[in-house]
GROMACS .gro file of C-alpha atoms in nm:
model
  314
    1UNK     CA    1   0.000   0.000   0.000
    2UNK     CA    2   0.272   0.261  -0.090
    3UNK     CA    3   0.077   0.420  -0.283
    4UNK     CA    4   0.160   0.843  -0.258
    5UNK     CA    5  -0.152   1.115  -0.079
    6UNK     CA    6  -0.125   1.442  -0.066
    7UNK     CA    7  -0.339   1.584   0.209
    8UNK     CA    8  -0.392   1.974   0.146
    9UNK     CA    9  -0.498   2.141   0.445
   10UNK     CA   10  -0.587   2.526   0.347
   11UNK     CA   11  -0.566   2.748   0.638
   12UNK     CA   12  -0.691   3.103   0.706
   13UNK     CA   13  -0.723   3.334   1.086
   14UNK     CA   14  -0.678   2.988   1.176
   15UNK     CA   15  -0.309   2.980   1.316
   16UNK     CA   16  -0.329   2.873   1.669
   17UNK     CA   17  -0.535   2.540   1.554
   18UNK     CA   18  -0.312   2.485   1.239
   19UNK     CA   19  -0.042   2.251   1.411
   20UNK     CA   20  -0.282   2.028   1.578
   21UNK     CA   21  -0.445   1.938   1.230
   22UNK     CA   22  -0.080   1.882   1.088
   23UNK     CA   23   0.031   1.706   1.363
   24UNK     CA   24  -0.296   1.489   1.300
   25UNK     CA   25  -0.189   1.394   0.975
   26UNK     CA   26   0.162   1.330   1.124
   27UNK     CA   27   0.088   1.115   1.360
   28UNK     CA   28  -0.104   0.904   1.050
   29UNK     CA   29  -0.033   0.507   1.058
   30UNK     CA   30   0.008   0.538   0.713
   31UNK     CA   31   0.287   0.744   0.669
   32UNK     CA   32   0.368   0.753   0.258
   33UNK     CA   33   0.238   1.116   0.237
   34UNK     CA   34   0.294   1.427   0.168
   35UNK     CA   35   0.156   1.724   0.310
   36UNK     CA   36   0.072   2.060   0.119
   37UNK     CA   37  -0.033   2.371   0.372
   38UNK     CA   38  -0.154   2.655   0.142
   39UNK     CA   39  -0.212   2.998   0.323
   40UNK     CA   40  -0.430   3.197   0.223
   41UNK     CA   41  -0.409   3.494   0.451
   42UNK     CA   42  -0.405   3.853   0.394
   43UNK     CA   43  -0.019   3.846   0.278
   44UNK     CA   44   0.050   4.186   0.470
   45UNK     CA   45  -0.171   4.098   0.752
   46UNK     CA   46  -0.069   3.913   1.097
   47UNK     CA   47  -0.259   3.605   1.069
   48UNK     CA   48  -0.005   3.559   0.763
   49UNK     CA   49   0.272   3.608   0.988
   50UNK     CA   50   0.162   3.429   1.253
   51UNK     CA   51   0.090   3.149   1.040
   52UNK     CA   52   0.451   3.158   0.889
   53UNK     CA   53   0.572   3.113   1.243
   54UNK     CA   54   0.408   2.802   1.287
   55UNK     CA   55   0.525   2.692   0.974
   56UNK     CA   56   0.878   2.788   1.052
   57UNK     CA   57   0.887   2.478   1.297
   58UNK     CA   58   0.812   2.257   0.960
   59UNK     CA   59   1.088   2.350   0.788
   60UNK     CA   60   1.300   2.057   0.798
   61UNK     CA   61   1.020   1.845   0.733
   62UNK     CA   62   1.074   1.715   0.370
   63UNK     CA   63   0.697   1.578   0.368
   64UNK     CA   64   0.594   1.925   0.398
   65UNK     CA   65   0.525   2.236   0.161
   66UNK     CA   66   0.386   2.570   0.274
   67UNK     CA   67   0.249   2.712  -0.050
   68UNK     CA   68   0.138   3.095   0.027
   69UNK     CA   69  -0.156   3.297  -0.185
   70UNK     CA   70  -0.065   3.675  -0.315
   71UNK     CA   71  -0.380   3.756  -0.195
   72UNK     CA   72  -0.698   3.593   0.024
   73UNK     CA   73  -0.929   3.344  -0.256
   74UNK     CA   74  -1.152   3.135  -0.046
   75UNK     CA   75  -1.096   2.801   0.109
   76UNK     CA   76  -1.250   2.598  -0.233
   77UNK     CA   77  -0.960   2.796  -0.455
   78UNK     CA   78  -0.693   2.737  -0.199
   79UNK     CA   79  -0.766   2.375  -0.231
   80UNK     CA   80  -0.796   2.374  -0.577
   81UNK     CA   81  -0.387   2.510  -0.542
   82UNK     CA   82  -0.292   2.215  -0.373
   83UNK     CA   83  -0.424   2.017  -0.580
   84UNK     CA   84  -0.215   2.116  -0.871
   85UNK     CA   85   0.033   2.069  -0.702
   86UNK     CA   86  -0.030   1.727  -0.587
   87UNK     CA   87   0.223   1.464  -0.649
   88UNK     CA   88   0.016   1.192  -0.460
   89UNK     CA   89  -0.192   0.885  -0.585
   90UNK     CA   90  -0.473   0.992  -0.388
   91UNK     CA   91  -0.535   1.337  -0.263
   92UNK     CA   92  -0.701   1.430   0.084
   93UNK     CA   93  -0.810   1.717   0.237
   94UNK     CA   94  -0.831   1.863   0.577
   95UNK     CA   95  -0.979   2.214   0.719
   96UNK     CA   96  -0.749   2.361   0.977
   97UNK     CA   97  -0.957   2.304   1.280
   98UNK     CA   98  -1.080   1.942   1.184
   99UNK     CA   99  -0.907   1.647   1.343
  100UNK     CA  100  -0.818   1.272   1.181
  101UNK     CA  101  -0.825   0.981   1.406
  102UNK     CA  102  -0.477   0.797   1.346
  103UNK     CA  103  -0.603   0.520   1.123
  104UNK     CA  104  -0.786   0.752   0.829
  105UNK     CA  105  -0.575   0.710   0.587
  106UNK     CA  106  -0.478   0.356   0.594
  107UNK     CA  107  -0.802   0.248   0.643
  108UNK     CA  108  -0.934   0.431   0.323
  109UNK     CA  109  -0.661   0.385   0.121
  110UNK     CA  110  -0.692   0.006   0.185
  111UNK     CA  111  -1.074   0.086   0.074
  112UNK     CA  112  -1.006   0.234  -0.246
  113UNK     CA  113  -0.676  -0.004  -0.317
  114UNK     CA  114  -0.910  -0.303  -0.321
  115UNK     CA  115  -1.228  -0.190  -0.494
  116UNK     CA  116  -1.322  -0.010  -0.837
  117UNK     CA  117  -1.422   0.329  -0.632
  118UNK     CA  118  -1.227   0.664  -0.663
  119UNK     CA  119  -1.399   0.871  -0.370
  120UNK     CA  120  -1.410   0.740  -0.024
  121UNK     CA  121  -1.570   0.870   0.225
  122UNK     CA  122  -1.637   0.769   0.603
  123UNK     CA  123  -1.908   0.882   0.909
  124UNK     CA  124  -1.741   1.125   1.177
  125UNK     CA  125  -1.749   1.259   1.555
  126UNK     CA  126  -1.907   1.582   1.573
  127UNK     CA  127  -1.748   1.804   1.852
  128UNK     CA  128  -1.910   2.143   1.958
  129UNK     CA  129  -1.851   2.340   2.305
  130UNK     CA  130  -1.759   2.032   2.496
  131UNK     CA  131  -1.997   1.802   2.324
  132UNK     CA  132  -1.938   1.493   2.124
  133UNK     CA  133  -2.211   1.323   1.878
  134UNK     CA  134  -2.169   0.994   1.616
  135UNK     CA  135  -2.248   1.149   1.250
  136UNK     CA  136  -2.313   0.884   1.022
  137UNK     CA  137  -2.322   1.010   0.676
  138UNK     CA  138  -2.477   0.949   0.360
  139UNK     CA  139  -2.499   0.570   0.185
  140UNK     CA  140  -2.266   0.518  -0.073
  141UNK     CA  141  -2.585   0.293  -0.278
  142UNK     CA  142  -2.659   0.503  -0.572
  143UNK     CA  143  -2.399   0.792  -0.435
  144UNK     CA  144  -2.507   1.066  -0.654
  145UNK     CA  145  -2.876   0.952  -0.584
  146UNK     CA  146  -2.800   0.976  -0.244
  147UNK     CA  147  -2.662   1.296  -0.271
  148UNK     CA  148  -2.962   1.462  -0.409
  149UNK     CA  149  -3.197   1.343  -0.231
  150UNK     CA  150  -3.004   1.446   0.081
  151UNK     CA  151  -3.003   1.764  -0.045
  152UNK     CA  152  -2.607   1.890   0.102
  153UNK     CA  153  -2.282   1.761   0.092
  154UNK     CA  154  -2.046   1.562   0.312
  155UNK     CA  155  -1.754   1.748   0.503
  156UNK     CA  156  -1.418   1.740   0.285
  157UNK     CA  157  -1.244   1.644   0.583
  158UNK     CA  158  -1.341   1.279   0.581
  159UNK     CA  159  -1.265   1.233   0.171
  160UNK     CA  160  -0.984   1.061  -0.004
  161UNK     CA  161  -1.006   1.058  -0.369
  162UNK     CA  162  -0.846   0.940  -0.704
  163UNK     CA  163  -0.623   1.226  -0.852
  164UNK     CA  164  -0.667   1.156  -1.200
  165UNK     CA  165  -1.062   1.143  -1.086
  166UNK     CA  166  -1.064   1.531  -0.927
  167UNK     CA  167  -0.868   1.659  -1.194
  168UNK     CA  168  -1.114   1.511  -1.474
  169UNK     CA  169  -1.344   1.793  -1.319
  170UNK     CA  170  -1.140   2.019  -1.277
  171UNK     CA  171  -1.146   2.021  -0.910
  172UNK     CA  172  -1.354   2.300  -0.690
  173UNK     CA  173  -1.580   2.516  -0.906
  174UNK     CA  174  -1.406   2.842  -0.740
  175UNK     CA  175  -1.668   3.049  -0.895
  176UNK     CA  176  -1.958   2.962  -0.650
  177UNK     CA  177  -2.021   3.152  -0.334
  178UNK     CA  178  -2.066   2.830  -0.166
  179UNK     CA  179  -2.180   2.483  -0.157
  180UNK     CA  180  -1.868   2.382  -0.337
  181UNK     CA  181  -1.838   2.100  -0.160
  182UNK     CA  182  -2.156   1.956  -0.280
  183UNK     CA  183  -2.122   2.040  -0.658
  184UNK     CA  184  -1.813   1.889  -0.683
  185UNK     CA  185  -1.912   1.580  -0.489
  186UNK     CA  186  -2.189   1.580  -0.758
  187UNK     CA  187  -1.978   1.646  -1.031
  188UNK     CA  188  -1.773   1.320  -0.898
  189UNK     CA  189  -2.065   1.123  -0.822
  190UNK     CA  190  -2.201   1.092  -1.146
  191UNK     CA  191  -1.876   0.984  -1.293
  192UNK     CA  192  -1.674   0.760  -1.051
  193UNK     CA  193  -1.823   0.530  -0.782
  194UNK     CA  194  -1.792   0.588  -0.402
  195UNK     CA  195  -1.696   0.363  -0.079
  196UNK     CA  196  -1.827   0.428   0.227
  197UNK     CA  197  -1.671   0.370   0.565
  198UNK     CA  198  -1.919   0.325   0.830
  199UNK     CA  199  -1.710   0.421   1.131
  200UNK     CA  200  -1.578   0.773   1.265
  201UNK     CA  201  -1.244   0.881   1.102
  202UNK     CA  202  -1.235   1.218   1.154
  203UNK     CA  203  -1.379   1.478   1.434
  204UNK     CA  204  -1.544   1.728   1.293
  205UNK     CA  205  -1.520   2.069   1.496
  206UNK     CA  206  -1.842   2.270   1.488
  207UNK     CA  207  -1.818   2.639   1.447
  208UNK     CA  208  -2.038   2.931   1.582
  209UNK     CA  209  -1.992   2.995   1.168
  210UNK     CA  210  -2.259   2.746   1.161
  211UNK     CA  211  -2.500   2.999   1.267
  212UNK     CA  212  -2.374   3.326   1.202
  213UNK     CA  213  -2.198   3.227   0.853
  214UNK     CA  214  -2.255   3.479   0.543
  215UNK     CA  215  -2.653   3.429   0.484
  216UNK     CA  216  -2.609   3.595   0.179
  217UNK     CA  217  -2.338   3.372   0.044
  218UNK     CA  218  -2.507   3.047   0.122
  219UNK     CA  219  -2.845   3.185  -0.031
  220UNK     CA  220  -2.675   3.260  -0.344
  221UNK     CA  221  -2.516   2.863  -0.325
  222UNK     CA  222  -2.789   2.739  -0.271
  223UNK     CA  223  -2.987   2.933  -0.579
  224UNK     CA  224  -2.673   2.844  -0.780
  225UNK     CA  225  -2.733   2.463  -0.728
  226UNK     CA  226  -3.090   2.497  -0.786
  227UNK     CA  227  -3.045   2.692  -1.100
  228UNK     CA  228  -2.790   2.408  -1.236
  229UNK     CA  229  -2.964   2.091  -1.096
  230UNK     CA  230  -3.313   2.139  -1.083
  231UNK     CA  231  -3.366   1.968  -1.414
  232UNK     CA  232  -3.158   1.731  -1.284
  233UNK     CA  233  -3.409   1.658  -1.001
  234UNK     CA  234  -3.731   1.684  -1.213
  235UNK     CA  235  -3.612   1.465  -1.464
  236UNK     CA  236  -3.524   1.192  -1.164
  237UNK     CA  237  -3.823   1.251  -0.943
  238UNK     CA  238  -3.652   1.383  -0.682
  239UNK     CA  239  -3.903   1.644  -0.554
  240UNK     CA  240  -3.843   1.603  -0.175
  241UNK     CA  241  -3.463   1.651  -0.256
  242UNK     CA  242  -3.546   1.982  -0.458
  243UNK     CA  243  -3.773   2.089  -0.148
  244UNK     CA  244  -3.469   2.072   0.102
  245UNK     CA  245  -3.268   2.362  -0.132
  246UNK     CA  246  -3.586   2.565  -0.177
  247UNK     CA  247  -3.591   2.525   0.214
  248UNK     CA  248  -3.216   2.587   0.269
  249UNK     CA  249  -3.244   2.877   0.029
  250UNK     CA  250  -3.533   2.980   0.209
  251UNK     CA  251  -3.385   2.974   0.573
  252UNK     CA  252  -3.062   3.168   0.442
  253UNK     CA  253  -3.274   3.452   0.279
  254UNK     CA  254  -3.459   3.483   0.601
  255UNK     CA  255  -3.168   3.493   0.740
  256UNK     CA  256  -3.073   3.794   0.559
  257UNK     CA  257  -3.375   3.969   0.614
  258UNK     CA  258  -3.565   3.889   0.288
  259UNK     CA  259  -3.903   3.783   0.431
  260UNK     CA  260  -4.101   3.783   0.148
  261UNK     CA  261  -3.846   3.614  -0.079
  262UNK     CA  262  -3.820   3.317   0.198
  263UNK     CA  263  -4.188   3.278   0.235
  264UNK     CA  264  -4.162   3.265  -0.163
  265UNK     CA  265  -3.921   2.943  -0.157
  266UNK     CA  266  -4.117   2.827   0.159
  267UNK     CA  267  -4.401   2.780  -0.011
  268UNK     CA  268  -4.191   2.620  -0.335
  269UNK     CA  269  -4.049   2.352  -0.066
  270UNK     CA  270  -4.434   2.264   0.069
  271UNK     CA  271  -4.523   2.235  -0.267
  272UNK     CA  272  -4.282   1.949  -0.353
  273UNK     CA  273  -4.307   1.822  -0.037
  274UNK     CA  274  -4.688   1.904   0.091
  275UNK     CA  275  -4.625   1.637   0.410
  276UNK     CA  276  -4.316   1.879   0.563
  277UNK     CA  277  -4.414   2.008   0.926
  278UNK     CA  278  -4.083   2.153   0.924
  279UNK     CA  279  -4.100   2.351   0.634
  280UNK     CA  280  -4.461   2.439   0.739
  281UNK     CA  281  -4.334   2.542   1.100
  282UNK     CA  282  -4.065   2.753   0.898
  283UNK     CA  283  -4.311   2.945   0.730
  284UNK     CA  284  -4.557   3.026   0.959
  285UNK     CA  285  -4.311   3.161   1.261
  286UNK     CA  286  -4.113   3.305   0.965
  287UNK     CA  287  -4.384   3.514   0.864
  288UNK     CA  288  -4.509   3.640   1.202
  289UNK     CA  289  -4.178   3.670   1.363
  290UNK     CA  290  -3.921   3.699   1.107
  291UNK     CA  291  -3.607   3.529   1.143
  292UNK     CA  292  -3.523   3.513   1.521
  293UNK     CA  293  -3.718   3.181   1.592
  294UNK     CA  294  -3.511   3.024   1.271
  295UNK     CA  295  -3.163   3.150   1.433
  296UNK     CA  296  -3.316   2.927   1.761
  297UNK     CA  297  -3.439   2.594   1.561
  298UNK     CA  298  -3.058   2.601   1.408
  299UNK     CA  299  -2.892   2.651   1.698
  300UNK     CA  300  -3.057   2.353   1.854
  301UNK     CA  301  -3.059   2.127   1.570
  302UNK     CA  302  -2.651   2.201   1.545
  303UNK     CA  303  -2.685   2.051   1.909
  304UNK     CA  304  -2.852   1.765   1.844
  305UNK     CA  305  -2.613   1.687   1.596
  306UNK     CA  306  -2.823   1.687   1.266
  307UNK     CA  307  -2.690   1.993   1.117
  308UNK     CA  308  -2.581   1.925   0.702
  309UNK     CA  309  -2.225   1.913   0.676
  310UNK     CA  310  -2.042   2.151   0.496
  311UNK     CA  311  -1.694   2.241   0.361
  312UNK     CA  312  -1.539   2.544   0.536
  313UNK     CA  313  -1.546   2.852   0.292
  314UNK     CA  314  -1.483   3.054   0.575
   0.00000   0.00000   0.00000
């Protein structure tokens, strides 16, 4: 199994937390890696300096390469720079504040060695203000079935994937404000087949950016994947998994303060999905109370451990 990954961790503000995630990879049982930090700081700023400093105690370390951006591009580009720069068989990627248990990467490479998959995948720990939950993610039957109907991606964090496979789709779509994550798993899905390990690999650490993230951003993802798979989920029958985006992209305009244009994509979720108590519940405190009870509801489902995973965009 000496077969070459590259794990590309992209880090940004994140300095203090940016050795532990190396030093999780480091302390990998599988040890024919290499490791590609790309920085993506504010080059005059002193989150890049202090993130040079932690590098600084890498520099002897052959297996690693600090790659730095000219200017800040977003986590999804900053990956995509790794990745073309990628030596490795098999590439991996980790967010700066994520965690791998010690056996991730032998235990998927062994996965992908002895099957006809290129993207595997596995189900995490969840960890969020002193809390720790079992995530079990997504079946791997029908993967890019599966993926639309669940309506959101899985974290990058817990992926290892065939090169040649990324680059045949040309990695991240950069271009999107977010949801990156699940467009390219999409992208993959419908090409290559997926393996799914059902046991935590990886702890996944929750942010507060899970509620107060960039509304705007993830409204305009969210309309961007609707606007390019929508056919996509006519043509398949998928109506419930078209009713979670109109609800996502619902909850996120709300979120801005668009009331009326929520209740609009409210009502486009019930009508896929008329049986949604959820969605109903959404649009009924939505309307009288705007988006205050929403902040609440996703708050509390975060801590009950049934939030969608994302990739970090920042």
């Amino acid at each position: 199994m000496n077969k070459l990954v590259t794990v590309i961790i992209p880090t940004f503000k994140r300095a203090e937390a940016l050795s532990k995630a190396i030093e999780s990879v480091k302390n990998q049982t599988y040890s024919c890696l290499e490791i590609i930090i790309i920085d993506d700081n504010d080059p005059s700023g002193e989150d890049r300096r202090l993130t040079a400093d932690v590098m600084a105690g890498y520099a002897n370390d052959e297996r690693i390469h600090y790659l730095r951006h000219d200017k800040n591009s977003g986590a999804c580009q900053a990956r995509n720079t790794g990745l073309e720069a990628a030596k490795g068989e098999y590439v991996a990627f980790l967010d700066d504040d994520d965690l791998w248990i010690d056996t991730k990467l032998a235990t998927q490479v062994a996965a992908l060695s002895s099957s006809d998959a290129k993207i595997c995948y596995s189900d995490m720990f969840l960890e969020y203000q002193g809390w720790k939950r079992y995530f079990k993610c997504v079946s791997d039957d029908d993967f890019y079935l599966s993926l639309l109907k669940q309506g959101f991606g899985i974290c990058t964090s817990v992926l290892l994937i065939s090169t040649t496979a990324i680059r045949s789709i040309n990695g991240f779509d950069s271009s999107l404000p977010s949801m990156q994550d699940y467009d390219l798993l999409l992208r993959l899905a419908k090409k290559y087949k997926a393996i799914h390990i059902a046991q935590p690999l990886i702890t996944y650490q929750l942010a507060d950016d899970g509620i107060s993230c960039n509304p705007i951003s993830k409204a305009n993802g969210h309309r961007a994947v609707i606007a390019k798979y929508e056919a996509e989920y006519i043509s398949l029958g998928l109506k419930k998994g078209l009713a979670r985006q109109y609800e996502s992209l619902a909850d996120f305009e709300l979120r801005s303060g668009n009331r009326t244009t929520a209740i609009t994509h409210y009502f486009k979720a019930l009508k896929m999905s008329s049986l949604s108590m959820r969605v109903f519940a959404k649009l009924i405190l939505g309307s009288i109370f705007g988006k205050k009870p929403l902040e609440y509801y996703l708050l509390k489902r975060q801590q009950r451990s049934s939030v969608s995973m994302a990739t970090s965009d920042y």
